[in-house]
Structure formats: C-alpha cells, structure tokens
Amino acid sequence: MESMLCLDAQRGRPKLEATRLDEDSDEAMDVLSNVGVRSVGEASEEMSEAATRPADEPRRVLKPPFFKSWQDFMEFDMNYKHKIPITQSDFMLLLEKESQDMQGWDLCIDRKEIKVAKTLQTDGSGCLFLRAWATLPGVELPVVFHMFHNTDMRMQWDKAFSDMSIVDRVQGSDILYSVLRVPAFTPRDYVQYRRAKVLEDGTILISLRSANHPDLPEKNGYVRAESFTSGYVMKQYADGDGKGTKIFLMTCTDVKGIIPKWIINFVAPRKPGEWIDCLKKACLDYQANNPDYGMLQKELDPFRAAVPFDYEDMDSSLVRSPVPEAQTTRVCGL
C-alpha cells in the first residue's frame, strides 16, 4: 500500500532549519539526527541507567518532537526530510490519523471487514490521501507482521511489487527498496525509510516515507516515486465473535510521471480492499501450513527495545525556525 497517488499541483514548501545548515555538511547531518518525541522533562528508564552512570555523564532523555504537527510534517523541506530516519513523532502522527474523525473525508468503501476513506490534502499538494480500517478474523497478529514485514514473504503474496529488499539500516530504520508494477506505464521505484515499533500493549506500528541513499540513485527505466507517508497500526482483538487482527493503514504518495487523473481516482480507493484480501488469504494459508506459527512471536522482540536515535543528552537543545522559501513548481503528473 505504499503505492497511493497524488494529483497535479503547484506548491511552495516552507524551509525549516535547525540553526544554519548546509545540506551536505556534517553539521547538517548532526542537527538532522536530533529528532524524536518526548513529554517535557521525560527521561528514559531504559537509556538513562541512572544507578550506574558516572556523575559527570549526561542523562539521556527522549528527544522533543521534530515534526510539530501534521501540517508541519507535510510541509517540511523534502531535501532534509529525506535525510531524517523515522522518528517517534512519525509514530505519534500515525496514531493521530488512526483516531481522526471523518470530517472532510469521503467514505468510499464501507463493508463489514473494511472501510476506506479518501481526501485531498488541504496544504496545496493535491495528494490523494487514503485511510483504511480492516478486520482479519482468525488471523494472528505475529503472522500478519511476519507476512508483511519480511520482504521474502511479502513478495509471495503482494503482486503489486516486482522487487522488494532491505539494502541498509540507518538509526533504527531500514532502507527499503521496492519496484511497483504499473500496468501500461513505466514502473515506479521507491527508496524508503521503514521502522517498526511494538507498544507495551502489543500494538505494532510501522511507518514509512521516502529516503535518500548513496547506493540507490534514480535509474533509467523507472520513475522514482515520492512516498510522503505510509503507516500501519496492527492490533490483536478478541470479542464474542472470535479473535483476529485489526489493521489501520494510511498512505499518501506521488507516483510522478504522467498517469491520467481518472485512472487514479477510479483505481486508488479500491486498492486497500484488494490488498487486505490478499494479505488475509496469505496469513490464513501460512497458519494452516505452519502449526508452529506461534514461534513468530519472537520476531517482535527486537522492536520492543529502545532505539538510541530517539534520545539525547538532557542538556542538548534544538531550535528550529522557519525561513521563507521562493515558490516552486512541482508536477505530480497525474
């Protein structure tokens, strides 16, 4: 579902800086690594190790939110955002969108096991933004995660992609490369940060957005798509009707190039339902063929641990101030 689309638009993006930055400088990268989220003054029990830390060693705390709001996230300078791995604030925005009401959204699919809503971004980007809520009865949460997160397993059932692989890991985020099939059009390829996190209640969060990587430049025969955001919230449920997994997903992507708008508007809202059906079938088949699937629970353990990238010394600070940027024209090509 990283494959959703956006419409033609002209926009300017405010350029947000952390002190004075040169895009390719070491100083820029030092500042850009200083992102995350915390309540003011909140310290990490896992990271601080107060009982054993030398007296002169700085205390470690969660970083303050780098993306202050959804609007800030969407308008943030893309050149810098491509250098910032997934942060705690990405996860906060994902949960915000999961619980957001339907005001301004068109409920285009409303079935028993899936609902899909769409809207156009109001920031001038023209992007078609999709949210979906799905129920997978009889499907265990660790199996859903395994079939989605493991790229080898995903390539067996997600036929929208012709290639998908992890090429690197940066500050707690995977660098994911994938190629999307677009029938009758040039294939789209993606370079994305991808990060998973397991909350204390067992909920799984997965966040993705576009990244830069020196080993993955644009290449002939493909159109490099821009993934503004894709996110997933996966939860186990049990009620009077049985148990299974609930999934929330959101996606907002500019596939670039030239694809007629009517195709996008017709096809895009149907894709989440098709994708969920394929995922559900793959999970149920896996459970039927692998009675020891409970062992997959161990795959979640690494994503429960604290990530050093999310923390900073207690006395460090980051000041961001908006700097005006000239209007630019971006052709989304739909």
PDB file of C-alpha atoms in Angstrom, residues 9-15 75-77 123-125 325-330:
ATOM      1  CA  ALA A   9      -0.262  20.712  -8.063  1.00  0.00           C
ATOM      2  CA  GLN A  10       1.899  23.747  -7.615  1.00  0.00           C
ATOM      3  CA  ARG A  11       3.215  24.380  -4.157  1.00  0.00           C
ATOM      4  CA  GLY A  12       5.880  26.053  -2.100  1.00  0.00           C
ATOM      5  CA  ARG A  13       7.311  24.373   0.954  1.00  0.00           C
ATOM      6  CA  PRO A  14       8.450  26.392   3.951  1.00  0.00           C
ATOM      7  CA  LYS A  15      12.077  25.612   4.599  1.00  0.00           C
ATOM      8  CA  GLU A  75       5.275  20.994   4.551  1.00  0.00           C
ATOM      9  CA  PHE A  76       8.723  20.200   5.900  1.00  0.00           C
ATOM     10  CA  ASP A  77      11.526  20.639   3.355  1.00  0.00           C
ATOM     11  CA  ASP A 123      -1.888  22.069   2.050  1.00  0.00           C
ATOM     12  CA  GLY A 124      -1.889  22.603  -1.722  1.00  0.00           C
ATOM     13  CA  SER A 125      -0.024  19.414  -2.586  1.00  0.00           C
ATOM     14  CA  GLU A 325      11.418  29.897   0.502  1.00  0.00           C
ATOM     15  CA  ALA A 326      10.530  31.016  -3.005  1.00  0.00           C
ATOM     16  CA  GLN A 327       7.529  29.347  -4.601  1.00  0.00           C
ATOM     17  CA  THR A 328       8.449  26.281  -6.616  1.00  0.00           C
ATOM     18  CA  THR A 329       6.510  24.265  -9.144  1.00  0.00           C
ATOM     19  CA  ARG A 330       6.191  20.515  -8.674  1.00  0.00           C
TER      20      ARG A 330
END
